[in-house]
XYZ file of C-alpha atoms in Angstrom:
457
model
C -11.882 -17.928 14.424
C -11.612 -14.592 16.068
C -14.010 -11.715 15.601
C -14.056 -8.922 18.072
C -16.713 -6.494 19.113
C -14.399 -4.501 21.289
C -13.838 -0.862 20.570
C -10.674 0.099 18.713
C -7.455 0.954 20.490
C -7.599 4.551 21.704
C -5.199 7.244 20.569
C -4.950 10.849 21.841
C -8.055 11.798 19.873
C -8.589 8.351 18.422
C -6.466 5.671 20.124
C -4.455 5.453 23.351
C -2.513 2.457 24.517
C 0.398 3.468 26.729
C 0.848 6.283 29.205
C 3.917 7.525 30.998
C 4.452 8.808 34.494
C 7.539 10.495 35.929
C 9.018 8.964 39.058
C 10.407 10.909 41.955
C 13.892 11.708 40.591
C 12.394 13.404 37.535
C 14.717 11.558 35.115
C 13.026 8.230 34.331
C 9.856 7.784 32.274
C 7.962 4.522 32.722
C 5.694 3.385 29.929
C 2.733 1.619 31.485
C 0.154 -0.476 29.704
C -3.037 1.410 30.485
C -6.589 0.116 30.330
C -7.451 -0.518 26.676
C -11.074 -1.190 27.514
C -13.558 -3.894 26.566
C -11.874 -6.460 28.779
C -8.383 -6.448 27.207
C -5.914 -6.974 30.051
C -2.732 -8.105 28.318
C -0.627 -8.077 25.153
C 2.299 -10.217 23.992
C 5.683 -8.604 23.328
C 6.611 -9.856 19.844
C 9.771 -7.886 19.055
C 12.107 -5.345 20.652
C 13.677 -2.716 18.407
C 15.917 -1.388 21.212
C 18.036 -2.771 24.034
C 19.117 -1.379 27.387
C 21.618 1.458 27.020
C 20.441 2.475 23.542
C 19.774 6.112 22.770
C 16.384 6.817 21.188
C 14.849 9.839 19.569
C 11.233 10.844 19.233
C 9.222 8.533 16.975
C 11.881 5.787 17.041
C 10.210 2.375 17.252
C 10.610 0.706 20.624
C 8.776 -2.592 20.300
C 5.942 -4.463 18.637
C 3.148 -5.973 20.709
C 0.315 -8.316 19.793
C -3.118 -8.173 21.358
C -5.889 -10.611 20.576
C -6.906 -8.181 17.827
C -3.880 -6.781 16.001
C -0.168 -5.996 16.045
C 0.909 -2.544 17.234
C 4.297 -0.810 17.028
C 5.084 1.398 20.027
C 7.171 4.510 19.317
C 9.163 6.771 21.627
C 7.767 10.074 22.835
C 11.132 11.369 24.064
C 14.817 11.728 23.258
C 16.598 9.660 25.882
C 18.323 6.439 26.905
C 16.672 3.047 27.413
C 17.362 2.019 30.983
C 15.233 -1.085 31.402
C 13.137 -3.507 29.343
C 10.533 -5.053 31.610
C 9.696 -8.049 29.399
C 11.432 -10.641 27.261
C 10.167 -11.704 23.846
C 6.836 -13.580 23.864
C 6.161 -12.595 27.467
C 2.797 -11.163 28.467
C 2.643 -7.447 29.311
C -0.205 -6.642 31.674
C -2.388 -3.573 32.012
C -0.980 -1.138 34.564
C 2.530 -2.620 34.536
C 5.643 -0.827 33.164
C 6.845 -1.786 29.694
C 10.126 0.136 29.379
C 12.015 2.846 31.307
C 13.566 5.798 29.448
C 15.942 8.313 30.995
C 15.271 11.748 29.547
C 15.934 15.423 30.206
C 12.620 16.467 28.673
C 10.512 15.866 31.782
C 10.757 19.419 33.008
C 8.484 20.507 30.172
C 6.115 17.580 30.490
C 3.190 17.075 32.828
C 3.422 14.307 35.394
C 1.388 11.993 33.235
C 1.357 11.986 29.428
C -0.022 9.751 26.723
C 2.264 7.969 24.275
C 0.888 7.547 20.786
C 0.846 4.109 19.192
C 0.976 3.409 15.478
C -0.227 0.342 13.574
C 2.471 -2.231 12.955
C 3.801 -2.162 9.408
C 5.061 -4.864 7.113
C 8.834 -5.257 6.832
C 8.477 -4.282 3.186
C 6.750 -0.994 3.949
C 8.520 2.294 4.639
C 8.421 3.698 8.135
C 9.017 7.324 9.091
C 11.004 8.729 11.975
C 11.019 12.402 12.841
C 14.467 13.080 14.351
C 15.119 16.715 15.266
C 13.049 17.954 12.343
C 14.658 15.544 9.842
C 12.510 12.841 8.251
C 14.275 9.477 8.054
C 12.948 6.568 5.997
C 13.927 3.035 6.974
C 12.468 -0.443 7.295
C 12.286 -2.332 10.607
C 15.044 -4.681 9.378
C 17.364 -1.717 8.752
C 16.501 -0.238 12.153
C 17.388 -3.522 13.837
C 20.730 -3.673 12.019
C 21.475 -0.125 13.154
C 20.396 -0.935 16.695
C 22.625 -4.030 16.889
C 25.626 -1.923 15.885
C 24.784 1.142 18.039
C 24.247 3.411 15.035
C 21.912 6.404 15.051
C 19.894 6.569 11.851
C 20.110 10.365 11.956
C 23.847 10.061 11.312
C 23.503 7.827 8.233
C 23.044 9.214 4.716
C 20.360 7.261 2.840
C 20.894 6.388 -0.818
C 17.459 4.908 -1.506
C 14.404 6.588 -2.946
C 13.527 9.785 -1.056
C 16.816 9.365 0.889
C 15.578 6.111 2.414
C 18.274 4.333 4.437
C 19.151 0.937 2.999
C 21.017 -1.991 4.509
C 24.007 -1.103 2.317
C 24.075 2.392 3.825
C 24.415 0.898 7.311
C 27.213 -1.406 6.151
C 29.056 1.439 4.419
C 28.726 3.571 7.555
C 30.229 0.755 9.594
C 33.078 0.406 7.106
C 33.973 4.074 7.504
C 33.815 3.855 11.284
C 35.633 0.555 11.808
C 37.433 -0.095 8.532
C 35.548 -3.347 8.046
C 32.329 -4.405 6.398
C 29.975 -6.801 8.112
C 29.882 -10.149 6.340
C 26.657 -10.971 4.535
C 24.273 -13.410 6.138
C 25.342 -16.974 5.366
C 23.167 -18.727 2.840
C 22.401 -22.434 3.147
C 24.407 -24.481 0.720
C 22.201 -26.400 -1.663
C 23.764 -29.705 -2.704
C 22.303 -30.997 -5.979
C 21.503 -34.715 -6.223
C 24.259 -36.820 -7.694
C 23.785 -37.885 -11.330
C 22.861 -41.464 -11.853
C 26.389 -42.268 -13.036
C 27.826 -41.086 -9.698
C 25.378 -42.763 -7.407
C 26.466 -45.792 -5.460
C 26.504 -48.869 -7.674
C 23.656 -51.233 -7.108
C 24.511 -54.550 -5.561
C 24.742 -57.325 -8.152
C 21.606 -59.373 -8.304
C 22.021 -63.007 -7.490
C 18.992 -65.038 -8.325
C 20.110 -67.735 -5.966
C 20.524 -65.395 -3.005
C 17.543 -64.283 -0.979
C 17.616 -60.819 0.556
C 17.040 -61.169 4.316
C 14.103 -59.272 5.678
C 15.247 -56.892 8.456
C 13.637 -57.304 11.815
C 11.731 -54.125 12.662
C 12.852 -52.447 15.843
C 10.566 -50.447 18.108
C 10.806 -46.715 17.518
C 12.422 -44.925 20.424
C 10.787 -41.524 20.988
C 12.483 -39.277 23.519
C 10.190 -36.254 23.196
C 8.547 -34.623 26.193
C 5.140 -33.049 26.661
C 5.102 -29.277 26.487
C 2.545 -26.960 28.078
C 1.981 -23.444 26.769
C -0.396 -20.710 27.860
C -3.296 -19.942 25.543
C -2.563 -16.433 24.236
C -3.245 -14.044 21.374
C -5.705 -15.127 18.694
C -6.102 -18.567 20.274
C -7.244 -16.996 23.521
C -9.713 -14.818 21.637
C -11.005 -17.888 19.790
C -11.699 -19.624 23.104
C -13.802 -16.668 24.245
C -15.612 -16.190 20.925
C -16.428 -19.860 20.321
C -17.601 -20.360 23.894
C -20.127 -17.576 23.327
C -20.991 -18.876 19.837
C -21.936 -22.343 20.997
C -24.642 -20.872 23.232
C -26.490 -20.030 19.999
C -28.897 -22.672 18.647
C -27.450 -23.405 15.191
C -29.099 -25.054 12.234
C -27.415 -26.061 8.996
C -28.341 -25.995 5.314
C -26.248 -27.391 2.428
C -26.450 -27.229 -1.339
C -24.254 -27.582 -4.416
C -23.497 -24.847 -6.927
C -22.658 -25.312 -10.623
C -19.883 -22.794 -11.242
C -19.197 -23.762 -14.864
C -20.146 -20.325 -16.251
C -18.378 -18.476 -13.430
C -15.150 -20.434 -14.007
C -15.238 -19.371 -17.662
C -16.028 -15.742 -16.783
C -13.175 -15.545 -14.269
C -10.683 -16.834 -16.843
C -11.771 -14.034 -19.177
C -11.486 -11.346 -16.490
C -8.203 -12.459 -14.856
C -5.965 -10.740 -17.462
C -7.878 -7.467 -17.016
C -7.403 -7.633 -13.251
C -3.710 -8.470 -13.621
C -3.204 -5.374 -15.772
C -4.523 -3.390 -12.791
C -2.217 -5.256 -10.433
C -4.929 -7.321 -8.732
C -5.203 -11.083 -8.398
C -8.786 -12.145 -9.163
C -9.977 -15.230 -7.307
C -13.494 -16.655 -7.035
C -14.027 -15.127 -3.574
C -14.891 -11.583 -4.803
C -17.777 -13.082 -6.806
C -18.952 -15.112 -3.798
C -18.824 -12.019 -1.594
C -20.656 -9.762 -4.054
C -23.350 -12.373 -4.677
C -23.829 -12.703 -0.907
C -24.232 -8.932 -0.584
C -26.856 -8.878 -3.352
C -28.690 -11.646 -1.529
C -28.530 -9.791 1.787
C -30.354 -6.859 0.173
C -33.343 -9.187 -0.247
C -32.934 -10.977 3.108
C -31.603 -8.346 5.571
C -32.362 -10.581 8.576
C -29.165 -12.481 7.693
C -27.143 -9.265 8.008
C -28.413 -8.481 11.489
C -27.451 -8.909 15.126
C -29.455 -9.719 18.221
C -28.918 -8.537 21.793
C -27.891 -10.848 24.614
C -31.444 -11.490 25.800
C -32.719 -11.842 22.235
C -35.213 -9.015 22.706
C -34.052 -6.677 19.940
C -32.805 -7.206 16.381
C -30.473 -4.663 14.746
C -30.479 -4.698 10.947
C -27.037 -3.613 9.745
C -26.944 -1.037 6.959
C -23.410 -1.964 5.877
C -22.473 -5.339 4.438
C -19.109 -5.912 6.133
C -18.457 -9.449 4.926
C -15.770 -11.370 6.776
C -13.411 -13.874 5.160
C -11.822 -16.533 7.357
C -8.032 -16.745 6.876
C -5.635 -19.425 8.070
C -2.421 -17.722 9.253
C 0.617 -18.659 11.323
C -0.912 -16.714 14.225
C -4.134 -18.724 14.001
C -7.506 -18.411 12.296
C -8.549 -14.779 11.846
C -11.515 -13.168 10.115
C -10.909 -9.717 8.606
C -13.806 -8.216 6.697
C -14.372 -6.246 3.520
C -16.251 -3.088 4.443
C -19.386 -1.812 2.648
C -19.549 -4.542 0.025
C -22.998 -3.274 -0.990
C -21.368 -0.279 -2.726
C -18.229 -2.052 -4.014
C -17.565 -3.523 -7.434
C -16.159 -7.024 -7.873
C -12.794 -5.482 -8.766
C -12.813 -3.268 -5.648
C -13.597 -6.313 -3.498
C -10.727 -8.226 -5.126
C -8.329 -5.339 -4.486
C -9.326 -5.150 -0.815
C -9.014 -8.931 -0.441
C -5.482 -8.764 -1.842
C -4.620 -6.153 0.791
C -6.139 -8.157 3.640
C -4.415 -11.371 2.547
C -1.037 -9.637 2.338
C -1.383 -8.083 5.797
C -2.876 -11.257 7.265
C 0.002 -13.463 6.129
C 2.439 -10.966 7.665
C 0.467 -10.679 10.923
C -0.041 -6.955 10.318
C -3.839 -6.621 10.164
C -5.194 -3.570 11.985
C -8.014 -3.417 14.489
C -10.382 -1.888 11.943
C -9.799 -4.818 9.571
C -10.757 -7.363 12.228
C -13.832 -5.725 13.738
C -17.288 -4.704 12.572
C -18.151 -7.812 10.536
C -21.835 -8.463 9.798
C -21.738 -11.716 7.760
C -18.991 -14.282 7.165
C -17.795 -16.683 4.459
C -15.178 -19.341 5.189
C -13.431 -20.855 2.174
C -12.487 -24.325 3.421
C -12.025 -25.372 -0.205
C -8.592 -23.742 -0.342
C -7.389 -26.455 2.035
C -9.349 -29.225 0.349
C -12.574 -29.578 2.323
C -15.975 -30.181 0.750
C -18.458 -29.861 3.614
C -18.301 -28.161 7.015
C -20.452 -27.194 9.956
C -19.384 -23.569 10.415
C -19.895 -21.869 13.767
C -21.545 -18.450 13.866
C -19.365 -15.560 15.031
C -21.335 -13.459 17.540
C -22.963 -10.993 17.203
C -23.536 -12.159 13.601
C -26.419 -14.518 12.862
C -25.241 -16.445 9.786
C -22.087 -17.898 8.216
C -21.263 -19.910 5.098
C -18.483 -22.441 4.419
C -17.415 -22.901 0.791
C -16.014 -26.235 -0.368
C -13.494 -27.002 -3.091
C -14.505 -26.804 -6.753
C -14.649 -30.269 -8.330
C -15.133 -31.420 -11.909
C -18.096 -33.833 -11.733
C -20.565 -35.349 -14.231
C -24.030 -33.810 -14.268
C -27.095 -33.951 -16.534
C -28.353 -31.024 -18.607
C -31.972 -30.304 -19.495
C -31.884 -32.809 -22.341
C -30.673 -35.621 -20.119
C -27.142 -35.472 -21.531
C -24.102 -35.878 -19.312
C -21.700 -32.951 -19.246
C -18.628 -31.908 -17.263
C -19.612 -29.459 -14.511
C -17.602 -27.363 -12.044
C -19.348 -28.166 -8.752
C -18.865 -26.473 -5.376
C -20.685 -27.338 -2.170
C -21.767 -24.714 0.348
C -22.682 -25.250 4.010
C -24.662 -22.562 5.835
C -25.239 -22.125 9.567
C -27.767 -19.684 11.007
C -29.107 -18.542 14.369
C -32.354 -20.495 14.725
C -33.699 -18.050 17.311
C -34.463 -15.449 14.641
C -33.877 -17.219 11.291
C -35.973 -20.092 9.996
C -34.918 -22.751 7.519
C -37.080 -21.428 4.699
C -35.411 -17.990 4.827
C -31.955 -19.555 4.758
C -32.923 -21.769 1.819
C -34.349 -18.857 -0.182
C -31.245 -16.775 0.414
C -29.036 -19.692 -0.615
C -31.064 -20.239 -3.780
C -30.743 -16.554 -4.732
C -26.990 -16.575 -4.027
C -26.726 -19.765 -6.066
C -28.592 -18.233 -9.020
C -26.205 -15.265 -9.140
C -23.184 -17.564 -9.288
C -24.603 -20.111 -11.717
C -25.607 -17.307 -14.077
C -23.136 -14.484 -13.374
C -24.783 -12.186 -15.941
C -27.868 -12.067 -13.704
C -25.877 -10.057 -11.156
C -25.873 -7.137 -13.582
C -29.574 -6.592 -12.870
C -28.943 -5.813 -9.202
C -25.419 -4.397 -9.249
C -25.131 -0.904 -7.796
C-alpha cells in the first residue's frame, strides 16, 4: 500500500514540476526535472506524445510521467520543434536532468529560466484542451498520437465531434485528402467458434478387449530465465511506507458482523442510486459507519509525531480505501466523510475507482488520509492482519460476506449474511478496550442500519 505525506506537486502558484533554461545559442530550451520536494528524486516516463523533429505548439502534450504518487501530463510552453528526447519509455527521469529539448524562436521574450506548468494526467476517455494560436482544440490522447504518428497538426484539422472535437475519423479523412488513401483500421483478432459436435473429430471406436496404454510422463522442459527489475513507482513507495509502518507496535482485534439487514437495505437503494448514475456497493455504508464511530473515538482518527510526544486529532475524516490496480496497491481517500451522505460517498468512490483502474489518480486523491479500510473480501479473503499506514494510527480489513447459519434470540437457526473484520491499531496510543468499543459501535450501525439516522449529519 502506498500513502504519502509529501506535499503536492508545485505549480506556478500551486504546483511546479519542470523548469526550462536557455543554453548559449539562444535557440534550444531544455526541460529539466526540478526538485519536487519531500524526497522525490525521480519519475518514470510512461508515454511520449511527440518524437524528435515534431513541431509543437503551446499546451500540446509532450509526455506522461509517473511518480510514486500520481501520473502527470507535461505540456509545451512554446511553439517550436522537438530536437531531442532524453529518455525512452519506462526509463527513470532524475531531478536536475533534461527531459526534452525544444528549438524555439520565442526565447528572446523569455527570461533565462522559466517554469513550465504541468497538468494532471487525464483518462483516454476524457477531453483534453489545447490552446493553439488562440484557437481551442478538443482531442483525446489517442487522437493526438494518431496525428503525431502521421505528422499532422491538430490546428489544421476540422473537428466534427461535439464542440468541434477532433475525432479519429477526422484524422483519417484529413489523411485521405492529403495522400488519396485512408489508413486501414486496426486489425481485429479473428474469433474462431468451437466446432459443433457433428464436426468434431470422431471418437475412436471402443474395443472392450483393447487396453489403452498409459503414456509415460516426460519431465517438463522449462527454458525461462530469471529477470531482475528495479523497484520503481508505487512499489518503491510501498517499500518506504511499509518499512516505516513496521516500526509501529501493532495489535489486532477481530469480530464478525451480521449484515443481513444491510444487504436487504442495499438491494432497496441500488435502483435509486442507478437512476442517479451511481453504483452503490457496501463500502459507502462501511465508510460512513466508520466516520460516525470516529466522532465518538477521535483517538482513532489521529496522528502521532516521530518521537511519540504529541498527538494530533484530525478534524476531517479522510477515509482511505485500498485498491488493487495494475500499477500496484494504492490507497486513495474520500475527503471529509463526516459531512458526506452515503450517496455522496458512493459517487466519490465511483470516481476514485474509475481513475484508479486507469492509473490517473491525482496527488490530492492519494494524500491526506486519516483512517483506512481495506476490502480484502473483493478478492475472497476472510481474515487479514492489516498494516497501519503512517502517520495514521488504525486500519481495518473487511472480509467477504458469507451466508452462514446463526441462532436468533429464540434459539432458532436462521440464514445470516456474515462478514469478518480485522482491525490493527497503534498500541503506543490506543489500547485494546478503545478499539473494541469502536468496533462494537461500528458493528451496531451496520447490523441495524436505521440506527445511523440518529447520528447522521
